[in-house]
Short mmCIF file of C-alpha atoms in Angstrom, two decimals:
data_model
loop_
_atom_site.label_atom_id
_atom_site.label_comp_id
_atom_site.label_asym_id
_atom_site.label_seq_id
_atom_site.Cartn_x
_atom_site.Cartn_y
_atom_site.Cartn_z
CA UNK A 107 54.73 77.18 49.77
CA UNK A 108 56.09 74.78 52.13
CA UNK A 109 59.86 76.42 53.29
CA UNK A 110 62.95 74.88 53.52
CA UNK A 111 64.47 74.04 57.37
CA UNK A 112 67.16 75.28 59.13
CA UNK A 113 67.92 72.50 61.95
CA UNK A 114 71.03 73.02 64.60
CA UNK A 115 71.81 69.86 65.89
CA UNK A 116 72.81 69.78 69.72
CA UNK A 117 75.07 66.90 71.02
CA UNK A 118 73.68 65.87 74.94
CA UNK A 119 76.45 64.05 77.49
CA UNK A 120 74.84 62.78 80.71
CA UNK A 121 72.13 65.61 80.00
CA UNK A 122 74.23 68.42 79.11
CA UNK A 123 75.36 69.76 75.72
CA UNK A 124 78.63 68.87 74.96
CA UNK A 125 81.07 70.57 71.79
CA UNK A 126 82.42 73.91 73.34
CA UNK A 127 79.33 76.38 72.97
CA UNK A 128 80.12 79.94 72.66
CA UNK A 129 77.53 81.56 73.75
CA UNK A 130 78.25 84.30 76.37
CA UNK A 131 74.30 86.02 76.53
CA UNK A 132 73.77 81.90 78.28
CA UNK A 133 73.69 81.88 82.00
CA UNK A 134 74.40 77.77 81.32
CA UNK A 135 75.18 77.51 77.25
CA UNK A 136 75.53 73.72 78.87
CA UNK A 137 71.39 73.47 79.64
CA UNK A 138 69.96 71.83 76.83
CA UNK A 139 66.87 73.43 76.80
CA UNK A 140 68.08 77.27 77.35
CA UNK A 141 69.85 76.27 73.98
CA UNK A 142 67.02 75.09 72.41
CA UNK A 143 64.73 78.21 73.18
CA UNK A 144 68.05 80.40 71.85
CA UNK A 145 67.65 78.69 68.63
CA UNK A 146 63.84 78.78 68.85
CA UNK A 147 64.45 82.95 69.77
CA UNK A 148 66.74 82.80 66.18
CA UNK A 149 64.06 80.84 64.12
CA UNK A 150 65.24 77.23 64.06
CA UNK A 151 62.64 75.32 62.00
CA UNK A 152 63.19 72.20 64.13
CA UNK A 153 65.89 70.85 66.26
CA UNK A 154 67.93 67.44 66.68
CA UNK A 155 69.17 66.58 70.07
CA UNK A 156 71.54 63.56 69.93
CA UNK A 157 72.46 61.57 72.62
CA UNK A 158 75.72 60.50 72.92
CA UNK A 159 75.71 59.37 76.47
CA UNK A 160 77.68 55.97 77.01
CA UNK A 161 75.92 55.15 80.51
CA UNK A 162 72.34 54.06 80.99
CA UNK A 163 72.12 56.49 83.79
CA UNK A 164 73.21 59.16 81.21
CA UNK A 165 70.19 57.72 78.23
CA UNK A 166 67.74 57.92 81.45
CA UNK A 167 68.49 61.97 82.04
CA UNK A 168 67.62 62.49 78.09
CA UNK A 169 64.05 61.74 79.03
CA UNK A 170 63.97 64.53 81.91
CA UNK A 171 66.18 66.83 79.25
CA UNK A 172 63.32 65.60 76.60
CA UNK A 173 60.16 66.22 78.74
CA UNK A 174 61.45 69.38 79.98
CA UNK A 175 62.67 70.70 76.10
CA UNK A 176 58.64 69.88 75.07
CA UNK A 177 57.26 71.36 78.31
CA UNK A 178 58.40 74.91 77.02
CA UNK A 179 58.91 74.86 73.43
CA UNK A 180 56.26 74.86 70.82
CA UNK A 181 58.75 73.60 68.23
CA UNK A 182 59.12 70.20 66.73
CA UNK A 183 62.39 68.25 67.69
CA UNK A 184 63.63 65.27 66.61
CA UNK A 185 66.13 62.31 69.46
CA UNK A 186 68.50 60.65 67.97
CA UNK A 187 71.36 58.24 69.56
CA UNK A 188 71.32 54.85 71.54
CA UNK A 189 67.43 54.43 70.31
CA UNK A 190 67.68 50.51 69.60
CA UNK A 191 64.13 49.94 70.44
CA UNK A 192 60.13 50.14 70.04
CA UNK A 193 60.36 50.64 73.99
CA UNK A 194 63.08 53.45 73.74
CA UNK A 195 61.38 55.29 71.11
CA UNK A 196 57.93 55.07 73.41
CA UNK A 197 59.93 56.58 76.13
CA UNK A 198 61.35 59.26 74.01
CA UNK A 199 58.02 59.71 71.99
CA UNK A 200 56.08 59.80 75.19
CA UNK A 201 58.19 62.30 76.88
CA UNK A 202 57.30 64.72 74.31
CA UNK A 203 60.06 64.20 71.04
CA UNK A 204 58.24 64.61 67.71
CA UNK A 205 60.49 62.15 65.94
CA UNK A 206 63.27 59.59 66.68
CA UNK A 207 66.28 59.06 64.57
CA UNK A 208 67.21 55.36 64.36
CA UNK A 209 71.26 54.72 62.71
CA UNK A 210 72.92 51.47 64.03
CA UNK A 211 70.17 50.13 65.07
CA UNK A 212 67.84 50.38 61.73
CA UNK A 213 71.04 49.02 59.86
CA UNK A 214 71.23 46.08 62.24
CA UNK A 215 67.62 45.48 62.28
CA UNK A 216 65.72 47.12 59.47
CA UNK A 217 62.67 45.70 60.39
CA UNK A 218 62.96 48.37 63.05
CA UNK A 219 61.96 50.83 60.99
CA UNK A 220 58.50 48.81 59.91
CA UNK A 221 57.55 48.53 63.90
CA UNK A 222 58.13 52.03 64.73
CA UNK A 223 56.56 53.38 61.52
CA UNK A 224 53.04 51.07 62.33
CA UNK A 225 53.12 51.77 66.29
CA UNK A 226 54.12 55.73 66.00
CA UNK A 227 53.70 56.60 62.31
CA UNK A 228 56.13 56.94 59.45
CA UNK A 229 56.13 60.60 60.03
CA UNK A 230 57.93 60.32 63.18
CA UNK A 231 60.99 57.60 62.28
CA UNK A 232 63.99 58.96 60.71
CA UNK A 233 66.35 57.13 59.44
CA UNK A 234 69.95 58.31 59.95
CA UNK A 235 72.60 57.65 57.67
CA UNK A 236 76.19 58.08 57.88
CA UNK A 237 77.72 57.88 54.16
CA UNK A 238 81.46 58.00 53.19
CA UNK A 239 82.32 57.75 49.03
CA UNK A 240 84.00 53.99 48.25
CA UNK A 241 85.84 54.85 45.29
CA UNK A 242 86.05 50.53 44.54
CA UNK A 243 82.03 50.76 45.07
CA UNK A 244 81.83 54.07 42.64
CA UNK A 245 79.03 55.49 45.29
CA UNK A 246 78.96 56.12 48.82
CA UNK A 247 78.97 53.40 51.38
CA UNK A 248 76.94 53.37 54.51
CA UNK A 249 78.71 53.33 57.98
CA UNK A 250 77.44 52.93 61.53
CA UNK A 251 78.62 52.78 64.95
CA UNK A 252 79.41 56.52 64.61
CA UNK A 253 81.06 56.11 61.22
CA UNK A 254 83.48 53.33 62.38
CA UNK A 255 82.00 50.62 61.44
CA UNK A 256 81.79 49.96 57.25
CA UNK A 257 78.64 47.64 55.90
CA UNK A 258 77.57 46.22 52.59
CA UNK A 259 74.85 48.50 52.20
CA UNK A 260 75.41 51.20 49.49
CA UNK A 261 73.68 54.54 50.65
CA UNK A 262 71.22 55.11 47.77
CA UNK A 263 69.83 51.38 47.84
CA UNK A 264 69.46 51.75 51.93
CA UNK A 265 68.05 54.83 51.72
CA UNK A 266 65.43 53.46 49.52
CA UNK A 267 65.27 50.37 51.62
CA UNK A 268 64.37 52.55 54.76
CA UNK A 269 61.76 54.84 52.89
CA UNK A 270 60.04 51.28 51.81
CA UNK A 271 60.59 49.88 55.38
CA UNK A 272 58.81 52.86 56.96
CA UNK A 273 61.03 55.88 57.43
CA UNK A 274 59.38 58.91 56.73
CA UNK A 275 62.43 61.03 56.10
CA UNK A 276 66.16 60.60 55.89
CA UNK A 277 68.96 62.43 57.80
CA UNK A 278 71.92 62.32 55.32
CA UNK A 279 75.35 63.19 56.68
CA UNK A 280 78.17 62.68 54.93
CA UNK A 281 81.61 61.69 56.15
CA UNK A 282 83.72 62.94 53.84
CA UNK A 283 82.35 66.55 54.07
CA UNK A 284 81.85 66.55 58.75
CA UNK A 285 83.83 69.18 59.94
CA UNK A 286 85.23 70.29 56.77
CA UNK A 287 83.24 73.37 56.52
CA UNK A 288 83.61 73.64 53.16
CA UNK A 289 79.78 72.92 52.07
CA UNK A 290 77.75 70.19 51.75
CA UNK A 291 77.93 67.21 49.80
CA UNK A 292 75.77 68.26 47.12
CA UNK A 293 76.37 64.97 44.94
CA UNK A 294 75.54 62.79 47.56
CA UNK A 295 72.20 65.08 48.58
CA UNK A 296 70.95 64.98 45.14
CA UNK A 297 71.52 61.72 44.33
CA UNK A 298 69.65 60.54 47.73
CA UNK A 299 66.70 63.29 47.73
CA UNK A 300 65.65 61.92 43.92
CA UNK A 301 66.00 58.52 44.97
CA UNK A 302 63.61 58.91 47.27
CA UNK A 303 60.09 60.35 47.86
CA UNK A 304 60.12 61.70 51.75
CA UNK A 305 62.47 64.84 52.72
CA UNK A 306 65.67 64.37 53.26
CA UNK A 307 67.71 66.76 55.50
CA UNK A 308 71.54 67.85 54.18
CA UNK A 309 74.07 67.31 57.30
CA UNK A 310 77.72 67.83 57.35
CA UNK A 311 80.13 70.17 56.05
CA UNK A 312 78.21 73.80 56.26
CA UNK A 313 80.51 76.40 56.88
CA UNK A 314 78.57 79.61 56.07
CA UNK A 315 75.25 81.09 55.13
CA UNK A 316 76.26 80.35 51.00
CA UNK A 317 76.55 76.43 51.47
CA UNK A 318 72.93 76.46 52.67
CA UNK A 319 71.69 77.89 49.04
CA UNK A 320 73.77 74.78 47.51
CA UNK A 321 72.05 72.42 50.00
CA UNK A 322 68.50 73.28 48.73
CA UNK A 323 69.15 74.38 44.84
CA UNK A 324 71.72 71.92 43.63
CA UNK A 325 71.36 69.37 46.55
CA UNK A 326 67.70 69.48 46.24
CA UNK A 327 67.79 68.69 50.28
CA UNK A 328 64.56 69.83 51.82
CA UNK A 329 66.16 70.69 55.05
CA UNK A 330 69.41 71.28 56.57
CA UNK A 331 71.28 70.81 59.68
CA UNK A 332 74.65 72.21 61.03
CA UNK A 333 75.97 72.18 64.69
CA UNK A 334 79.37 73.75 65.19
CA UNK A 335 78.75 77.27 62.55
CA UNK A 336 75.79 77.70 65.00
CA UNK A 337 77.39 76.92 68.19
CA UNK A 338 80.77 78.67 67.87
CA UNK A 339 78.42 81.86 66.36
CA UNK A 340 80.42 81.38 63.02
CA UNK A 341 76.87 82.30 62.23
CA UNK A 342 73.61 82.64 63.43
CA UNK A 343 70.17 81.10 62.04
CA UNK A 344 68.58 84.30 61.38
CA UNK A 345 71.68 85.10 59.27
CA UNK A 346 71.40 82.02 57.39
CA UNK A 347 67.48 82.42 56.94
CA UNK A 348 68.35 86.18 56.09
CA UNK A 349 70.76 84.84 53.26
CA UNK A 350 68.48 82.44 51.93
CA UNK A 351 65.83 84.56 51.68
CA UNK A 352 68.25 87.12 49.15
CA UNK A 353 69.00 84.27 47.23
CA UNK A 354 65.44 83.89 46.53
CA UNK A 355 65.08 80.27 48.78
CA UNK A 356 62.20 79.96 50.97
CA UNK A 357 62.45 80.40 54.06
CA UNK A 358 60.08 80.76 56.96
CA UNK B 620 37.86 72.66 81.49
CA UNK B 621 39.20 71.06 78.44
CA UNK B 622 39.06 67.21 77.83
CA UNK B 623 41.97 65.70 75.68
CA UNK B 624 40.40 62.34 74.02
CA UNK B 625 43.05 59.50 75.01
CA UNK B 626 42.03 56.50 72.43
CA UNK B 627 45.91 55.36 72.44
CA UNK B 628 46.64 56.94 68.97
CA UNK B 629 47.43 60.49 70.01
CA UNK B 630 50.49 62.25 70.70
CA UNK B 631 48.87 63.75 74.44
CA UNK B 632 51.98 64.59 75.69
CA UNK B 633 52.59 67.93 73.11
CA UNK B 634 48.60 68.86 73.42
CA UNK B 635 48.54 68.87 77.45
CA UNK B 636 51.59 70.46 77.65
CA UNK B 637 50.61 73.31 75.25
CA UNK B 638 47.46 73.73 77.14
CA UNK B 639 49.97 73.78 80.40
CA UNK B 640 52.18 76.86 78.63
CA UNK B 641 48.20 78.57 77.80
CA UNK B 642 47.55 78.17 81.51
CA UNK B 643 44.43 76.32 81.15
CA UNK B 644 42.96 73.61 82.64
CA UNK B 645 42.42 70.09 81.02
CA UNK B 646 42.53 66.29 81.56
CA UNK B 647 43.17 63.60 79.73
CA UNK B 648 41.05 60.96 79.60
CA UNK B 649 39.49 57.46 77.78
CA UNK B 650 36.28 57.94 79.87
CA UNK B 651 33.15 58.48 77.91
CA UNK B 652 30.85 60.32 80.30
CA UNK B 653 34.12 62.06 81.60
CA UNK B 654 34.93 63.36 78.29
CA UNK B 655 31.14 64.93 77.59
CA UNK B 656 31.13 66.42 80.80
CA UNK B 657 34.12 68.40 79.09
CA UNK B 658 33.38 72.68 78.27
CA UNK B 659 35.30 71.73 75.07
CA UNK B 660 36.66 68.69 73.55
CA UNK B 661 40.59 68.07 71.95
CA UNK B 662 40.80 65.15 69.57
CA UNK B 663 44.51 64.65 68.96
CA UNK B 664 46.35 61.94 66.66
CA UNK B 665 48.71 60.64 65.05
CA UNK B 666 49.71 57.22 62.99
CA UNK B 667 46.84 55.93 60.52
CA UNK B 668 43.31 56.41 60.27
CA UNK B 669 42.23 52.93 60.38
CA UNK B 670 43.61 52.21 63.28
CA UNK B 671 42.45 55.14 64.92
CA UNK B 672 38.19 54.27 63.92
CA UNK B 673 39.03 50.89 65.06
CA UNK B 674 40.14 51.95 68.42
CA UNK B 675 37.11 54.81 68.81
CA UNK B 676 34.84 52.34 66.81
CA UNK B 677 36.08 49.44 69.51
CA UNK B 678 36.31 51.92 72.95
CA UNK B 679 32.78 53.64 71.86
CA UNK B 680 34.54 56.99 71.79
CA UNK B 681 33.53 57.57 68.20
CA UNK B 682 29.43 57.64 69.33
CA UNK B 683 30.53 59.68 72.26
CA UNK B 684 32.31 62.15 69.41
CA UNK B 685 29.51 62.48 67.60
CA UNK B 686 27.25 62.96 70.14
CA UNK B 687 29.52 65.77 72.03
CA UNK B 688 29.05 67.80 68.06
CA UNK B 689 25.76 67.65 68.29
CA UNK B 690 26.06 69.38 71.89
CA UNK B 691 27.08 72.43 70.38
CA UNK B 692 30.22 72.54 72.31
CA UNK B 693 33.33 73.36 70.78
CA UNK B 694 35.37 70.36 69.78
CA UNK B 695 38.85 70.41 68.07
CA UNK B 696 40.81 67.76 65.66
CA UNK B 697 44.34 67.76 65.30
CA UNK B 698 46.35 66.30 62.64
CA UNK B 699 44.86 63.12 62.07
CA UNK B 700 42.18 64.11 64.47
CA UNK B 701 41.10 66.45 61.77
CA UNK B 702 40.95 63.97 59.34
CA UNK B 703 38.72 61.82 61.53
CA UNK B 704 36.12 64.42 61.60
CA UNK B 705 35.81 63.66 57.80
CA UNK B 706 33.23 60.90 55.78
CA UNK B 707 35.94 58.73 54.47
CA UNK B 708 39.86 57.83 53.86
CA UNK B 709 41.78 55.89 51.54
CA UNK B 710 44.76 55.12 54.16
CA UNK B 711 45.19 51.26 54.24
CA UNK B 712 42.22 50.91 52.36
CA UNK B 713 38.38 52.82 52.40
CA UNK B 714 37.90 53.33 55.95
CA UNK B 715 34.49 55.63 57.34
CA UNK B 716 35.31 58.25 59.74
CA UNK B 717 33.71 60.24 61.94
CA UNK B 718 31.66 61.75 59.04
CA UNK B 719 30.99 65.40 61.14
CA UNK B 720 32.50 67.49 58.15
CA UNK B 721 31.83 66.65 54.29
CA UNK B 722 34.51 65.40 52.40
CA UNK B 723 37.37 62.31 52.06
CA UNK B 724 40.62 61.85 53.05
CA UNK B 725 43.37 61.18 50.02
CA UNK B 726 46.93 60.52 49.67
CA UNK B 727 49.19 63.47 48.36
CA UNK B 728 50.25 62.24 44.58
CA UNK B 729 53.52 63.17 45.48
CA UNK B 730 53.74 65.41 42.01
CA UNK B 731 52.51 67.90 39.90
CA UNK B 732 52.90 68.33 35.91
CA UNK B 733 56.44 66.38 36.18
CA UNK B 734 57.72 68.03 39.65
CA UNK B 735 58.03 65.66 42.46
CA UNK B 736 56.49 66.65 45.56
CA UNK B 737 58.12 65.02 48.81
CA UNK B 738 55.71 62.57 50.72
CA UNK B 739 55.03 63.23 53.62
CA UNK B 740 54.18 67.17 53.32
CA UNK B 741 56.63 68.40 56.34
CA UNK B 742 57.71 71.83 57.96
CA UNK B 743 56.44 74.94 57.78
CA UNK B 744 53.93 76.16 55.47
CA UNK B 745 51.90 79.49 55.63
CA UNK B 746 48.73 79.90 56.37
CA UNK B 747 46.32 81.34 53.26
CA UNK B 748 42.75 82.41 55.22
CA UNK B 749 40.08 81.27 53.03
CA UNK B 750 36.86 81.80 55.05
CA UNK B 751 35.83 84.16 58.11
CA UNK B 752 35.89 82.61 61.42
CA UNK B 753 35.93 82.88 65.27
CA UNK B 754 39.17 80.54 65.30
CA UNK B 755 41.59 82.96 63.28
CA UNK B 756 39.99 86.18 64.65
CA UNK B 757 42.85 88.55 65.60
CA UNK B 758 45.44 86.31 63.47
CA UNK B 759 47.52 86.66 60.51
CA UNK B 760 48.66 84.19 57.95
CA UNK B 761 51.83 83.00 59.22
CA UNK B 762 53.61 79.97 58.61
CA UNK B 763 53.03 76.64 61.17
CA UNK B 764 54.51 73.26 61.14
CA UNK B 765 53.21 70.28 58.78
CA UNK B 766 53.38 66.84 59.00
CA UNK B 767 51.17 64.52 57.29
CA UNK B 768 50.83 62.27 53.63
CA UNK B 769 47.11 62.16 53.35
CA UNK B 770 45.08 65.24 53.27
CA UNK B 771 41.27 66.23 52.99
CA UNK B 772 39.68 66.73 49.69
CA UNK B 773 36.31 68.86 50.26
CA UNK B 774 33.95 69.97 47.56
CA UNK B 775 32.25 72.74 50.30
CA UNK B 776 34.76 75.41 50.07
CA UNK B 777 32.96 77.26 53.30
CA UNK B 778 33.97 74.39 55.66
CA UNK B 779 37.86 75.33 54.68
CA UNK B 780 38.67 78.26 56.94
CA UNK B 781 42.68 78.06 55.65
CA UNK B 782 44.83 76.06 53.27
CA UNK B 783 48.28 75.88 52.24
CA UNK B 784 49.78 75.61 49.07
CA UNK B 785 51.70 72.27 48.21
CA UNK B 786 51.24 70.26 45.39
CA UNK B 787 47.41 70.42 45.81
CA UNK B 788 45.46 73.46 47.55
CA UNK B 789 45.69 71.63 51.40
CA UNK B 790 42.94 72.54 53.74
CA UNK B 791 44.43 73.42 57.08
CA UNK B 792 41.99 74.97 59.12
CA UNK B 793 38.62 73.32 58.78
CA UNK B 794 35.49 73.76 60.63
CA UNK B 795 31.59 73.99 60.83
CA UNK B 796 29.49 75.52 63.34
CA UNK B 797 31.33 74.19 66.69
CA UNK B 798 33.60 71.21 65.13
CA UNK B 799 37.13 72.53 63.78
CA UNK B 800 39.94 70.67 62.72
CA UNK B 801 43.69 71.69 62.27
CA UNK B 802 45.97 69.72 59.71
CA UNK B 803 48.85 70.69 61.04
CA UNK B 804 50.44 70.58 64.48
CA UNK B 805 49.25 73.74 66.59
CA UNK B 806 51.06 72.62 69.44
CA UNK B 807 54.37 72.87 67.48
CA UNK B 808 53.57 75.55 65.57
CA UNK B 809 54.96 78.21 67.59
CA UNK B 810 53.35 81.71 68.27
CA UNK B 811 50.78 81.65 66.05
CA UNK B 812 50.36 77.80 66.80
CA UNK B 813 49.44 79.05 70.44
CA UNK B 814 47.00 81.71 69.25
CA UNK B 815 44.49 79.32 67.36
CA UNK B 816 44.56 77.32 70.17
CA UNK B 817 44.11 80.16 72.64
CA UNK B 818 41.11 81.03 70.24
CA UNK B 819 39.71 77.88 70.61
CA UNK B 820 39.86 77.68 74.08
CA UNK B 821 37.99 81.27 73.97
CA UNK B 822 34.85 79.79 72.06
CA UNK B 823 34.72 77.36 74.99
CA UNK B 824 35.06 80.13 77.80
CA UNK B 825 32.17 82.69 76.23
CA UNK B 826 30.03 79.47 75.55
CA UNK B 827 30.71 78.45 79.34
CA UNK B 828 29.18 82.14 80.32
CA UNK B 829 26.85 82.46 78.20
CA UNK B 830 25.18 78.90 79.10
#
């Protein structure tokens, strides 16, 4: 039986991980890639490395921090942020990412998607997106530019635009639940994972190991990310997998 | 020393470097008489099966393929490397493949009696051994990491050394005499990921002595 994915999601600055990690068994809880083999150690399924870097000097170091991550882990990862391009995600691809996540830029440029999908493979574009509930639209709205930035699209009808574009799975975070940590946002995740037919991962809002069970059995989300529970040790992985497991969810 | 097939469809960067972490020697390589020269042959891939004949079809690689399985030496598919090794697939429309293992290459319905099944099949599965071979000896069904939304349908059970359970039975590990394939991605497949590939590498050493 295929399992269900527990993905941390690690924000990189200028090549370092940024967001306060608390990690004190880390000689540098700052080196992406000590982080990522901490999480592999715990039983991460997969990982997401977003770049948030503002300078081009800063998007050039996420190559090295990419090449080196692949060079000693034998799990798949997935770059996301400031990917605008078939040449960016041929750099990032190259250097040894599994997948690329494309937000702004698939929004601004959907055909984006179609490119990536024929060069690379529909497997390895996901599509990011960033939904906040529009209580005038009576669904959730998509957002980009880091969730400033409102568009027409409603997220249901883009999400089934970007499966038919090419994407071969969608990263769903919503807004209204990010840094809540009071669970996911299991109406959204439902309404998006039977809209469409490739996996869609659950992101924002998980604040301990029970929120994960909602994700999979009443969100229906095939995977799951969380950052700041796993950084600030609010819980581990293996706790989470542990949990799961009880509650009778596969797990690996 | 292991030759990596470059035909501009792979992903070579994961493959080389897990042969780097195995500590074993390999190049990469487009080169025909290069590649044959090769103790053991890696076919990696990814992105669609047409395109991928077309380019071995176009670069002569594909003759070079077959002729390298008739060598007897050891050659490995990955992902849609295995699928190459196959007669047939219906991805973009009936393309032949390499046609060294019996059987086709069809797209996952995406449901069974009324329960959708996600498209493509992705993460981590576990491992059912089927059949005995050399390339899970000293292994035990774990789970390693899928991505793919066409898979091999075989009627000759013995060339399926493993499958996983999705909507359909999927054949994982594949093989015959000295071709094997691997559906999913050993290279990201952690641990046990690194064992079938160690054991691979293996059949290539003791055929290296023994010739």
């Amino acid at each position: 039986m295929l399992t269900k994915r527990i993905i941390p999601c690690l924000d990189v600055k200028e090549g370092r991980v940024v967001k306060g990690i608390q990690f004190v068994e880390l000689r540098d809880a700052g080196d992406p890639v000590e982080l990522a083999r901490f999480y592999d150690q715990q039983g991460a399924d997969e990982l997401v490395f977003l770049d948030i870097s503002a300078s081009h000097e800063g998007r050039k170091t996420m190559v090295e921090v990419v090449n080196e991550v692949a060079s000693e882990l034998a799990i798949p990862f997935t770059v996301g942020g400031g990917i605008n391009s078939l040449a960016d995600m041929k750099r990032m691809l190259r250097a040894g990412a599994d997948k690329v996540s494309l937000n702004t830029a698939a929004v601004l440029r959907p055909s984006l998607i179609t490119e990536g999908a024929s060069f690379f493979g529909a497997q390895c574009m996901v599509v990011a997106i960033d939904a906040k509930f529009d209580p005038e639209l009576g669904s959730w709205r998509v957002y980009t530019h880091g969730g400033r930035k409102a568009t027409d699209y409603e997220v249901i009808a883009w999400a089934k635009e970007a499966v038919r574009l090419g994407a071969g799975e969608i990263l769903l975070t919503s807004m209204d639940c990010d840094g809540e940590k009071d669970g996911f946002d299991l109406a959204l995740t439902r309404a998006v994972s039977e809209a469409v037919t490739v996996p869609v991962i659950a992101s924002g809002g998980a604040g301990n190991a029970a929120h994960f069970v909602a994700a999979f059995r009443d969100g229906l989300a095939d995977a799951a990310l969380a950052a700041s529970i796993f950084h600030y040790k609010e819980t581990s992985v293996e706790e989470v997998k542990t949990f799961l497991k009880s509650e009778g969810v596969n797990v690996r | 020393m292991i030759g990596i097939i470059d035909y501009g469809m792979g992903n070579l960067f994961s493959v080389s470097k897990a042969m780097e972490r195995l500590g074993v020697e390999y190049f990469v390589s487009e080169d025909r008489k290069e590649l044959a020269g090769a103790d053991a042959l890696i076919l990696p891939g990814v992105g669609s099966f047409k395109d991928a004949m077309e380019r071995l079809n176009e670069t002569g690689l594909s003759e070079m393929v077959k002729q390298y399985a008739g060598s007897g030496k050891p050659m490995l598919g990955i992902c849609l490397g295995m699928q190459l090794l196959f007669a047939q697939s219906e991805e973009n429309g009936l393309t032949d493949g390499l046609a060294l293992l019996p059987g086709k290459v069809i797209r996952f319905s995406g449901e069974k009696a009324g329960t959708p099944y996600k498209v493509p099949h992705m993460g981590w599965n576990r491992l059912r051994f089927i059949n005995k071979s050399p390339i899970i000896s000293g292994i035990s069904e774990d789970f390693v990491y899928f991505v793919h939304s066409y898979y091999v349908s075989t009627e000759e059970r013995k060339v399926v050394i493993a499958d996983c359970e999705y909507d359909v039975d999927v054949p994982a590990v594949v093989g015959k005499g000295n071709v094997y394939g691997m559906q999913f991605h050993p290279e990201k497949s952690g641990g046990l990921g690194m064992s079938l590939l160690q054991n691979f590498i293996q059949l290539a050493k003791e055929r290296t002595i023994q010739s």
